[in-house]
CSV table of C-alpha atoms and ligand atoms in Angstrom, one decimal:
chain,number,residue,atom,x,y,z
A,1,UNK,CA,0.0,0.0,0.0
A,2,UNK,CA,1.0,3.5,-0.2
A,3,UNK,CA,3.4,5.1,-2.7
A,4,UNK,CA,6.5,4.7,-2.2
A,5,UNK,CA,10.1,4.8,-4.3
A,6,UNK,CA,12.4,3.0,-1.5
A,7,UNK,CA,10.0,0.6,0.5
A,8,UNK,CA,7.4,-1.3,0.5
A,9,UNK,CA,4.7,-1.4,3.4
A,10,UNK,CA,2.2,-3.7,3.6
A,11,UNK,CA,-0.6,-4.7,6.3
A,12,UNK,CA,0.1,-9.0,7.6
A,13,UNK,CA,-0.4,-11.3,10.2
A,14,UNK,CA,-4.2,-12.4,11.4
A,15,UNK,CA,-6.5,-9.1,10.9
A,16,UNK,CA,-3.5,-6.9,9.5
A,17,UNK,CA,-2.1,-6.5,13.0
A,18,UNK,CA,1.5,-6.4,12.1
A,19,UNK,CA,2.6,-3.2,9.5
A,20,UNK,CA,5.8,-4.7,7.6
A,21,UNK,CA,8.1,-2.4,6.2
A,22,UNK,CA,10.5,-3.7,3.7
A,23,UNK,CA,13.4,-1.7,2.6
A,24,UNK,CA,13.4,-1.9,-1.2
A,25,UNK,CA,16.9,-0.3,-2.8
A,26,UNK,CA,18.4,-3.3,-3.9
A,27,UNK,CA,20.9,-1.4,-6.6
A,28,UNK,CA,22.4,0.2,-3.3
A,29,UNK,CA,21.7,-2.3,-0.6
A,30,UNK,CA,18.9,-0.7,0.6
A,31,UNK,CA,21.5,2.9,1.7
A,32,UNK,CA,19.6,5.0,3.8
A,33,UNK,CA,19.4,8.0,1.2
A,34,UNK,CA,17.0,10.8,2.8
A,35,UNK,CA,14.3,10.2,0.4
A,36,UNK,CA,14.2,6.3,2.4
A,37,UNK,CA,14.2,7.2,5.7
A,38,UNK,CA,11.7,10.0,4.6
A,39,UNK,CA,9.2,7.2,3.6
A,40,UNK,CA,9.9,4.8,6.5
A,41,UNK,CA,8.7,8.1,8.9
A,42,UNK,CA,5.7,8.7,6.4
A,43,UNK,CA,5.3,4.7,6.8
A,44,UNK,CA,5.6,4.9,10.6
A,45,UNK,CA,3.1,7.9,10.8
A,46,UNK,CA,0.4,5.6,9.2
A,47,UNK,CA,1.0,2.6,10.8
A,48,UNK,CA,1.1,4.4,14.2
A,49,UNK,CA,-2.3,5.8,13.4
A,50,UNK,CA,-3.7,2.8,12.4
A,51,UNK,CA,-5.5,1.7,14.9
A,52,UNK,CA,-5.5,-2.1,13.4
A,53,UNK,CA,-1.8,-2.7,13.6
A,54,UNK,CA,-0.9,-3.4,17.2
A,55,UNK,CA,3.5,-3.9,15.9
A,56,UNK,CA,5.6,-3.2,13.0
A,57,UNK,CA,8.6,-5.0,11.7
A,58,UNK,CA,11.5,-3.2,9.7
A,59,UNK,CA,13.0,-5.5,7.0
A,60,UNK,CA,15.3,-5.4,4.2
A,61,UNK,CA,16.4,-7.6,1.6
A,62,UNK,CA,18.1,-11.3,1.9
A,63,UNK,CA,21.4,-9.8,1.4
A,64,UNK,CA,20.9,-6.5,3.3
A,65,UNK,CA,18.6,-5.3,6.1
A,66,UNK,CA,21.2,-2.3,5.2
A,67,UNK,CA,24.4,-1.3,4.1
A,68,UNK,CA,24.3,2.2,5.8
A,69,UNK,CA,23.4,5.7,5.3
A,70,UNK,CA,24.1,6.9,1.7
A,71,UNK,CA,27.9,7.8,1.0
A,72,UNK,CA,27.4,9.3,-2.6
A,73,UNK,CA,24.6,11.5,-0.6
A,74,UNK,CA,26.7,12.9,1.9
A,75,UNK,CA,30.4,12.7,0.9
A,76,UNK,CA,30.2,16.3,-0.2
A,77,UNK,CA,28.3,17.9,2.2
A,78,UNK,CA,29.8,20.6,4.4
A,79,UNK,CA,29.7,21.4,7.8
A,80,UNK,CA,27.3,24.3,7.3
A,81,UNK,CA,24.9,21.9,5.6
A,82,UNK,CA,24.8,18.9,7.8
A,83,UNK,CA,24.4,21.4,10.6
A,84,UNK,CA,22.0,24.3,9.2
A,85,UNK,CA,19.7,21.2,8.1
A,86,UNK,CA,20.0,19.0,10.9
A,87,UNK,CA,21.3,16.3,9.0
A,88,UNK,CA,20.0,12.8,10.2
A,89,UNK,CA,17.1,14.6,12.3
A,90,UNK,CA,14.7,12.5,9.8
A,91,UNK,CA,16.4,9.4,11.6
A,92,UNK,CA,14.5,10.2,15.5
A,93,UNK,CA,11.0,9.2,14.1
A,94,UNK,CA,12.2,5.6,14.5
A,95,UNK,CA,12.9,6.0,17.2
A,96,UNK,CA,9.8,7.8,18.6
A,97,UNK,CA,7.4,5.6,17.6
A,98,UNK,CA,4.9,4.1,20.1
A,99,UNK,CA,3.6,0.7,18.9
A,100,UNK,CA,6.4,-2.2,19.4
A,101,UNK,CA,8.9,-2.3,16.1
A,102,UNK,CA,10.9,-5.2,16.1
A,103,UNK,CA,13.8,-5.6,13.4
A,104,UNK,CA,14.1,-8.8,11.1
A,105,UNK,CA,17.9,-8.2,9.7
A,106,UNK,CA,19.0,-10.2,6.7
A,107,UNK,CA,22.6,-9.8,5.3
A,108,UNK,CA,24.5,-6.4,5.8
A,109,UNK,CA,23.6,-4.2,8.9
A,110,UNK,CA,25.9,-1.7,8.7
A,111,UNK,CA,26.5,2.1,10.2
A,112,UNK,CA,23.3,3.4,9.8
A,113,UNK,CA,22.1,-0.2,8.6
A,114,UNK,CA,23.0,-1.1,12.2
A,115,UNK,CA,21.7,2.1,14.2
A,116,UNK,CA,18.2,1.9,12.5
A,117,UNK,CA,18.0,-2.1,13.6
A,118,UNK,CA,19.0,-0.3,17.2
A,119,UNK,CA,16.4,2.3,17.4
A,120,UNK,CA,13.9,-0.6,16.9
A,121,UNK,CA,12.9,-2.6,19.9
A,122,UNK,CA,14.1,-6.5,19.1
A,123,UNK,CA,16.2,-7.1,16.7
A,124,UNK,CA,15.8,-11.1,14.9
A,125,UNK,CA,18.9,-12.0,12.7
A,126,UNK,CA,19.0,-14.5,9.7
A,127,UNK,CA,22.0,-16.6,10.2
A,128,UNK,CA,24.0,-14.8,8.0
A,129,UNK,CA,23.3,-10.9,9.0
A,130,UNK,CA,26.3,-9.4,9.5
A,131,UNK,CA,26.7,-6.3,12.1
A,132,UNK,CA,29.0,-3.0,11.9
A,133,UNK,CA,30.0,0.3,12.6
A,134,UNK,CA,32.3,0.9,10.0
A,135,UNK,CA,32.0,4.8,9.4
A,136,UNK,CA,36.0,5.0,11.2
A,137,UNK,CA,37.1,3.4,8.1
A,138,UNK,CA,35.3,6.7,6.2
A,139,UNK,CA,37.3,9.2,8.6
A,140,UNK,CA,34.2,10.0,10.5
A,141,UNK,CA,32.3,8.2,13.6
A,142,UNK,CA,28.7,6.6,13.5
A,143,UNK,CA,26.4,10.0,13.7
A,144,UNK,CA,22.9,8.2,14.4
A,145,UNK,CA,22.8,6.3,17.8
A,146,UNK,CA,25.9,3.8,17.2
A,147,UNK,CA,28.2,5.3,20.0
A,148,UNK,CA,25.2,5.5,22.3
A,149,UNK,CA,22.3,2.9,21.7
A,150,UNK,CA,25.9,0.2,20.9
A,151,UNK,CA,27.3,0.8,24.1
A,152,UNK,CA,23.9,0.7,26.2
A,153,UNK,CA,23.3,-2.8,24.4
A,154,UNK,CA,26.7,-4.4,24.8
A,155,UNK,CA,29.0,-2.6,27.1
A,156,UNK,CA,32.1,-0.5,26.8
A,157,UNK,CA,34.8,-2.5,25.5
A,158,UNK,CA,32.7,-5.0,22.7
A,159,UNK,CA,30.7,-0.9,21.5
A,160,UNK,CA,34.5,0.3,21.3
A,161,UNK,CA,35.9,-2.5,19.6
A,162,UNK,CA,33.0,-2.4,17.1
A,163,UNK,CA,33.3,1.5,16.9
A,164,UNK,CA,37.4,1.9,16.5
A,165,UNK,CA,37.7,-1.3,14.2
A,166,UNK,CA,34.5,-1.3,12.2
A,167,UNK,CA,34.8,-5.2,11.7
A,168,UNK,CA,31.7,-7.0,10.9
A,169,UNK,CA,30.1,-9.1,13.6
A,170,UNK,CA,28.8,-12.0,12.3
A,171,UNK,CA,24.9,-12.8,13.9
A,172,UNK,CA,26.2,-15.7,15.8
A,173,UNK,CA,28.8,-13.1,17.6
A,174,UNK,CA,26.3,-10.4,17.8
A,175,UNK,CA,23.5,-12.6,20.0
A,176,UNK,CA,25.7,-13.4,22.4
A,177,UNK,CA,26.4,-10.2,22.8
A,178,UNK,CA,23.2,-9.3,23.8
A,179,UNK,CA,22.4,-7.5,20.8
A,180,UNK,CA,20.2,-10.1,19.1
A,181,UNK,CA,17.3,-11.3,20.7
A,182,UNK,CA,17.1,-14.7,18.6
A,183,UNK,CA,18.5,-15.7,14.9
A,184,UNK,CA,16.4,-17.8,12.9
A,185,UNK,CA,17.6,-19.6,9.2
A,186,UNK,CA,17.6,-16.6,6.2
A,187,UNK,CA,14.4,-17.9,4.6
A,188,UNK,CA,12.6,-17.8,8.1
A,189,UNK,CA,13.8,-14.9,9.7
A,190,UNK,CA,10.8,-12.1,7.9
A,191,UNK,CA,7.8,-15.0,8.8
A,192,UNK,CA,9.0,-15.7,12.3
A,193,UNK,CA,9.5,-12.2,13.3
A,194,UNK,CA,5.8,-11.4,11.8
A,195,UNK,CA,4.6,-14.4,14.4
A,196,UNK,CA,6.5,-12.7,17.3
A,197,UNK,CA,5.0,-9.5,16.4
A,198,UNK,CA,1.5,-11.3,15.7
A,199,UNK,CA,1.3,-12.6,19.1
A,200,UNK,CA,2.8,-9.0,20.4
A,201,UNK,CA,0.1,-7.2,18.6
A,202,UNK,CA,-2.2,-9.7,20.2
A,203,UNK,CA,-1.8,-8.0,23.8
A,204,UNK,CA,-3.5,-4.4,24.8
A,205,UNK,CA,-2.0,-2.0,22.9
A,206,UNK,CA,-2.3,-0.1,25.7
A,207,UNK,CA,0.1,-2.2,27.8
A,208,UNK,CA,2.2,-2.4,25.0
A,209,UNK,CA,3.0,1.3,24.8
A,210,UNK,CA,3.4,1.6,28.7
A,211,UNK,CA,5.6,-1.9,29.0
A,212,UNK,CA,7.6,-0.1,25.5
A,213,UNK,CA,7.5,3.3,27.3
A,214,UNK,CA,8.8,1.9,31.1
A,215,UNK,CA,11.6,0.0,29.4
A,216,UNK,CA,13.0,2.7,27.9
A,217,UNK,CA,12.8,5.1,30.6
A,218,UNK,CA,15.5,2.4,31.9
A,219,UNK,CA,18.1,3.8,30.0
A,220,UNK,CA,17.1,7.4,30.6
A,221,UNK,CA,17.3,7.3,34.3
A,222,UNK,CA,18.5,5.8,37.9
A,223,UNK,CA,17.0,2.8,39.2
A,224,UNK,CA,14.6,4.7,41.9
A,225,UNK,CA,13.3,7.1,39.5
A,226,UNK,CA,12.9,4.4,37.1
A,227,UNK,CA,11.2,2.0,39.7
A,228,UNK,CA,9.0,4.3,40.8
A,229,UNK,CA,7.9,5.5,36.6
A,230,UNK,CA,7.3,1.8,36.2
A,231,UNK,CA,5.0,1.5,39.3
A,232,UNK,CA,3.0,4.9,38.8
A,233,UNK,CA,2.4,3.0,34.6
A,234,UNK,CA,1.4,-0.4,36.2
A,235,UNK,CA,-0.8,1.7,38.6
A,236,UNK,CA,-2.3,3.5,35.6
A,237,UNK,CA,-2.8,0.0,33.6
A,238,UNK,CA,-5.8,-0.9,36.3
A,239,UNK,CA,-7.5,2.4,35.2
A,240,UNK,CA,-8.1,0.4,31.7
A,241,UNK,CA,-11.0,-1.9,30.3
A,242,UNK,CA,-8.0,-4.1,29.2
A,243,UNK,CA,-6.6,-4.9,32.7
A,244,UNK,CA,-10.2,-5.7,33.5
A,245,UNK,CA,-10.7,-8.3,31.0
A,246,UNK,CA,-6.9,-9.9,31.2
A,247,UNK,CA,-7.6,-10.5,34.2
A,248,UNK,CA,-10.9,-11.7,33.9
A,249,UNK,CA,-10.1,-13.7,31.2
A,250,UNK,CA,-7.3,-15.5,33.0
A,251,UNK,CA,-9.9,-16.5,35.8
A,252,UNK,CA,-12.5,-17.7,33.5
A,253,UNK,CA,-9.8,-19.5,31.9
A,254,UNK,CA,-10.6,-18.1,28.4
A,255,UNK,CA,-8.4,-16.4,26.2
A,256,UNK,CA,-8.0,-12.5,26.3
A,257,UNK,CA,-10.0,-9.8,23.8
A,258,UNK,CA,-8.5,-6.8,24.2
A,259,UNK,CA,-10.2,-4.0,22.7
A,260,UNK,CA,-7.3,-1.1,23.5
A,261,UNK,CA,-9.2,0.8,26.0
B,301,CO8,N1,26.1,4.2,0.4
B,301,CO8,C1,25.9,4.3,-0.9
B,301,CO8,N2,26.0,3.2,-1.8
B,301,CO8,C2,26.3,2.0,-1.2
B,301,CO8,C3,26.5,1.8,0.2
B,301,CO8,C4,26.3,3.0,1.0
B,301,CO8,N3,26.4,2.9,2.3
B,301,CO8,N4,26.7,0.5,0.4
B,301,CO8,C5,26.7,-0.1,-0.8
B,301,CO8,N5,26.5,0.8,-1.8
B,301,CO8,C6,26.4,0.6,-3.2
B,301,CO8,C7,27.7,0.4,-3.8
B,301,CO8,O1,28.3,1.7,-4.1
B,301,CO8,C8,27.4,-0.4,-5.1
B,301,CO8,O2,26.9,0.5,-6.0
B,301,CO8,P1,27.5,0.5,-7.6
B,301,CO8,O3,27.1,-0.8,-8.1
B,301,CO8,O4,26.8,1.7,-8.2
B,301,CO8,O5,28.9,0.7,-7.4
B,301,CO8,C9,26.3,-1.3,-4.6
B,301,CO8,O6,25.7,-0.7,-3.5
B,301,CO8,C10,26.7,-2.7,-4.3
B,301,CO8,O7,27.7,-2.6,-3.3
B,301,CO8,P2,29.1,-3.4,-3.4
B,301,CO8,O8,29.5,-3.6,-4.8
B,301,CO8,O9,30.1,-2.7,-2.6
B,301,CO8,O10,28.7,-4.8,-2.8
B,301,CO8,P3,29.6,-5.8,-2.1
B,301,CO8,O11,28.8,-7.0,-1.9
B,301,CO8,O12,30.9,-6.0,-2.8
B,301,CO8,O13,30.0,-5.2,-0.6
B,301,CO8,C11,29.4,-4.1,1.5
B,301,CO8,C12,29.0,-5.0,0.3
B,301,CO8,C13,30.6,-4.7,2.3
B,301,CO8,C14,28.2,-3.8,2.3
B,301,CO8,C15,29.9,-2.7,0.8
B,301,CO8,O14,28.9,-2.3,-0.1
B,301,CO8,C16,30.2,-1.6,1.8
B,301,CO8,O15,31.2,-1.7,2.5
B,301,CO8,N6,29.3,-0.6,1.9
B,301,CO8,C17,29.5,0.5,2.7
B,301,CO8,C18,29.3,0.2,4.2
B,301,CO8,C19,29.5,1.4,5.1
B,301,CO8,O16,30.6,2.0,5.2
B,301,CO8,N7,28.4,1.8,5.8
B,301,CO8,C20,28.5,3.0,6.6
B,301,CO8,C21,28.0,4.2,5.9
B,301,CO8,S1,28.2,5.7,6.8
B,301,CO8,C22,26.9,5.7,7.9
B,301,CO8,O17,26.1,4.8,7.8
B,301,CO8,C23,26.8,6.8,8.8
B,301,CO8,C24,25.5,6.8,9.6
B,301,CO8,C25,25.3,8.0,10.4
B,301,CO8,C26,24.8,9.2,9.6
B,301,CO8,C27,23.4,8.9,8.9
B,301,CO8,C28,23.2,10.1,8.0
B,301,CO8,C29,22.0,9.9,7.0
């Protein structure tokens, strides 16, 4: 649906719960020109207002989720540019969005291939995705979350040694590291994300916001301010129908229908 240039977005999963956004540049490995990431906001703005999808998987192609922003784009920017245009601020509404996004990463996830699979909320790997940060080997430094979002996901010394060496980490690497929820074979990885994110979309989407929105706030703040955030949301959940029939459900040993209110 929709028209688009660089993706493709389409409604799946039982009811069209789950919003699937498929990176489509294959002559550039799906680079993250500014005309894509444009589309993947005006993609998130819909989905997020649709009140039938209840999560949203990013995806790219077999061979790349993505190889990174675009180089041709920005090698000849100057200073005055990137800065009087606020070059990358296109990049937050990933970031920003409310409903659960979860990442399905084929192939190549590199510099801002990488950072976009970080500003989503699980990242799923096909067994041959390969992670970077190679933007030191272009005489710069990743400008989109890498140094920050890396570092809070795996720790000082791995985010440095991915940062200053701009290796690829293979999947395998990359989910012990805490990185990768789960890696599933290449052919799998888009249908068994969908199923995760069918069975998240499944839940109130008013839990999931609040459950999205206290987890976050974990990385934001200390552990009493973030303790006591958390407890203020889970009072606010009992203020909903949903809580009401969860719980009702469980005792009448039924299944759940939550209607998001
Ligand atoms: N930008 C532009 N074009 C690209 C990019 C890219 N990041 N990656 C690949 N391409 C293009 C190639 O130029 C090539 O095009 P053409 O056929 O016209 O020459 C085509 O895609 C296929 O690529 P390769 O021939 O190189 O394919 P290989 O399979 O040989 O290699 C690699 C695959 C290893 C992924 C290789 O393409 C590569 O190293 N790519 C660049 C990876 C990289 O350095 N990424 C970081 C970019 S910087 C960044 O992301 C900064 C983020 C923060 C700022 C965000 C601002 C918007």
């Amino acid at each position: 649906s929709g028209n688009y240039e660089y993706i493709n977005v389409t409604k799946t999963g039982s009811n069209g719960s789950v919003g699937l956004i498929q990176l489509n540049r294959p002559k550039a490995l799906n680079a993250l020109c500014n005309g894509l990431v444009n589309e993947v906001g005006q993609a998130l703005d819909i989905l997020e207002a649709d009140s039938s999808v209840g999560a949203i998987v990013i995806t790219g192609s077999e061979k790349a989720f993505a190889a990174g922003a675009d180089i041709k784009e920005m090698a000849n920017k100057t200073y005055s540019e990137t800065y009087s245009e606020n070059f990358t601020q296109n990049w937050a509404r990933v970031s920003t969005v409310r409903k659960p996004v979860l990442a399905a990463v084929n192939g190549f996830a590199l510099g801002g291939g990488c950072e976009l699979a970080m500003m989503c909320d699980i990242i799923y790997a096909g067994e041959t995705a390969k992670f970077g940060q190679p933007e030191i080997l272009l005489g710069v430094l990743p400008g989109v979350g890498g140094t920050q979002r890396l570092t809070r996901a795996i720790g000082k010394s791995k985010a440095m040694e991915i940062v200053l060496t701009g290796n690829q980490v293979p999947a395998q690497e990359a989910e012990k590291m805490g990185l990768v929820s789960k890696i599933f074979p290449v052919d799998q990885l888009v249908n068994e994300t969908v199923k995760i994110a069918e069975k998240i979309a499944s839940n109130s989407q008013l839990a999931n916001a609040a459950a999205k929105e206290c987890v976050n706030v974990a990385f934001e703040t200390t552990l009493t301010e973030g303790l006591h955030f958390e407890k203020r949301m889970f009072h606010g959940c009992f203020a909903t129908k949903d809580q009401k029939e969860g719980m009702a459900a469980f005792i009448e040993k039924r299944k759940a229908n939550f209607t998001n209110e």
